[in-house]
Amino acid sequence: MKALGFALLLVLALAVLPMLVTRAGRAELDSRLNRLSLYLLLLMLIGAAVRLSSLWR
């Protein structure tokens, strides 16, 4: 479970970071953010929940 949380956070970072580097990527990210913000937030919450649950064990 710990590896799953880490993998989710890594995939999220790898999906967002290249878009933040270029100006066109930032514009594309802004246009997609309206649609994907809930999915990204859900992935981050799942990753945080998995990491927190692994701390309690």
XYZ file of N, CA and C in Angstrom:
171
model
N 0.820 -1.205 0.000
C 0.000 0.000 0.000
C 0.858 1.260 0.000
N 1.987 1.174 0.702
C 2.880 2.336 0.741
C 3.434 2.633 -0.653
N 3.788 1.573 -1.362
C 4.312 1.747 -2.719
C 3.233 2.285 -3.660
N 1.995 1.884 -3.429
C 0.900 2.375 -4.266
C 0.701 3.873 -4.084
N 0.736 4.343 -2.847
C 0.609 5.781 -2.590
C 1.748 6.565 -3.204
N 2.966 6.043 -3.065
C 4.130 6.706 -3.652
C 4.029 6.732 -5.171
N 3.562 5.632 -5.764
C 3.416 5.570 -7.221
C 2.363 6.566 -7.710
N 1.266 6.703 -6.973
C 0.233 7.672 -7.364
C 0.766 9.092 -7.320
N 1.510 9.425 -6.276
C 2.071 10.768 -6.174
C 3.109 11.020 -7.260
N 3.894 9.998 -7.595
C 4.903 10.131 -8.642
C 4.253 10.347 -10.010
N 3.205 9.590 -10.299
C 2.496 9.745 -11.573
C 1.875 11.130 -11.665
N 1.306 11.607 -10.562
C 0.712 12.943 -10.544
C 1.763 14.009 -10.808
N 2.915 13.885 -10.164
C 3.985 14.863 -10.359
C 4.510 14.827 -11.797
N 4.685 13.635 -12.343
C 5.190 13.519 -13.712
C 4.180 14.018 -14.737
N 2.892 13.986 -14.408
C 1.876 14.476 -15.343
C 1.802 15.994 -15.346
N 2.050 16.627 -14.200
C 1.848 18.069 -14.077
C 3.128 18.859 -14.327
N 4.271 18.363 -13.876
C 5.508 19.143 -13.947
C 5.925 19.556 -15.355
N 5.863 18.694 -16.373
C 6.257 19.162 -17.716
C 5.378 20.290 -18.241
N 4.103 20.318 -17.835
C 3.213 21.386 -18.282
C 3.569 22.716 -17.633
N 4.176 22.680 -16.456
C 4.506 23.915 -15.756
C 5.764 24.569 -16.308
N 6.561 23.823 -17.071
C 7.854 24.329 -17.527
C 7.694 25.324 -18.674
N 6.843 25.013 -19.633
C 6.721 25.868 -20.817
C 5.495 26.766 -20.722
N 5.531 27.871 -21.437
C 4.403 28.813 -21.427
C 3.172 28.182 -22.080
N 3.383 27.479 -23.195
C 2.259 26.803 -23.850
C 1.699 25.706 -22.953
N 2.576 25.046 -22.240
C 2.127 24.016 -21.304
C 1.296 24.594 -20.181
N 1.687 25.783 -19.702
C 0.897 26.432 -18.648
C -0.480 26.827 -19.166
N -0.551 27.327 -20.414
C -1.847 27.682 -20.995
C -2.716 26.441 -21.175
N -2.087 25.356 -21.623
C -2.827 24.104 -21.785
C -3.290 23.584 -20.437
N -2.430 23.703 -19.443
C -2.795 23.245 -18.106
C -3.949 24.067 -17.555
N -3.937 25.379 -17.806
C -5.036 26.223 -17.347
C -6.353 25.812 -17.997
N -6.315 25.482 -19.279
C -7.555 25.098 -19.957
C -8.036 23.725 -19.504
N -7.110 22.831 -19.209
C -7.496 21.491 -18.770
C -7.811 21.433 -17.284
N -7.329 22.416 -16.537
C -7.462 22.360 -15.088
C -8.919 22.393 -14.662
N -9.746 23.128 -15.393
C -11.165 23.170 -15.054
C -11.783 21.779 -15.098
N -11.378 20.994 -16.089
C -11.944 19.660 -16.246
C -11.267 18.647 -15.338
N -9.962 18.795 -15.152
C -9.198 17.769 -14.448
C -8.928 18.075 -12.985
N -9.319 19.240 -12.506
C -8.961 19.604 -11.137
C -9.557 18.637 -10.121
N -10.775 18.191 -10.362
C -11.385 17.248 -9.425
C -10.660 15.909 -9.444
N -10.240 15.462 -10.630
C -9.524 14.196 -10.720
C -8.155 14.294 -10.054
N -7.452 15.412 -10.273
C -6.148 15.597 -9.643
C -6.282 15.683 -8.131
N -7.295 16.400 -7.669
C -7.528 16.509 -6.236
C -7.860 15.147 -5.647
N -8.658 14.371 -6.356
C -9.002 13.036 -5.888
C -7.766 12.148 -5.812
N -6.902 12.204 -6.823
C -5.673 11.415 -6.786
C -4.772 11.832 -5.631
N -4.669 13.138 -5.394
C -3.829 13.608 -4.291
C -4.410 13.173 -2.952
N -5.719 13.230 -2.803
C -6.341 12.800 -1.555
C -6.174 11.304 -1.335
N -6.292 10.517 -2.398
C -6.084 9.075 -2.280
C -4.642 8.785 -1.885
N -3.696 9.469 -2.528
C -2.289 9.273 -2.183
C -1.990 9.681 -0.758
N -2.558 10.791 -0.316
C -2.346 11.232 1.063
C -2.975 10.251 2.042
N -4.156 9.744 1.724
C -4.816 8.783 2.609
C -4.014 7.494 2.710
N -3.472 7.043 1.595
C -2.667 5.819 1.613
C -1.401 6.026 2.431
N -0.762 7.188 2.264
C 0.456 7.456 3.028
C 0.161 7.594 4.510
N -0.939 8.246 4.858
C -1.296 8.382 6.268
C -1.677 7.042 6.873
N -2.386 6.217 6.126
C -2.766 4.908 6.661
C -1.534 4.030 6.853
N -0.514 4.221 6.026
C 0.704 3.427 6.209
C 1.484 3.893 7.432
N 1.314 5.154 7.833
C 1.984 5.632 9.043
C 1.358 5.054 10.299
N 0.073 4.762 10.261
C -0.611 4.242 11.444
C -0.302 2.773 11.673
N 0.212 2.070 10.689
C 0.484 0.635 10.856
C 1.831 0.392 11.465
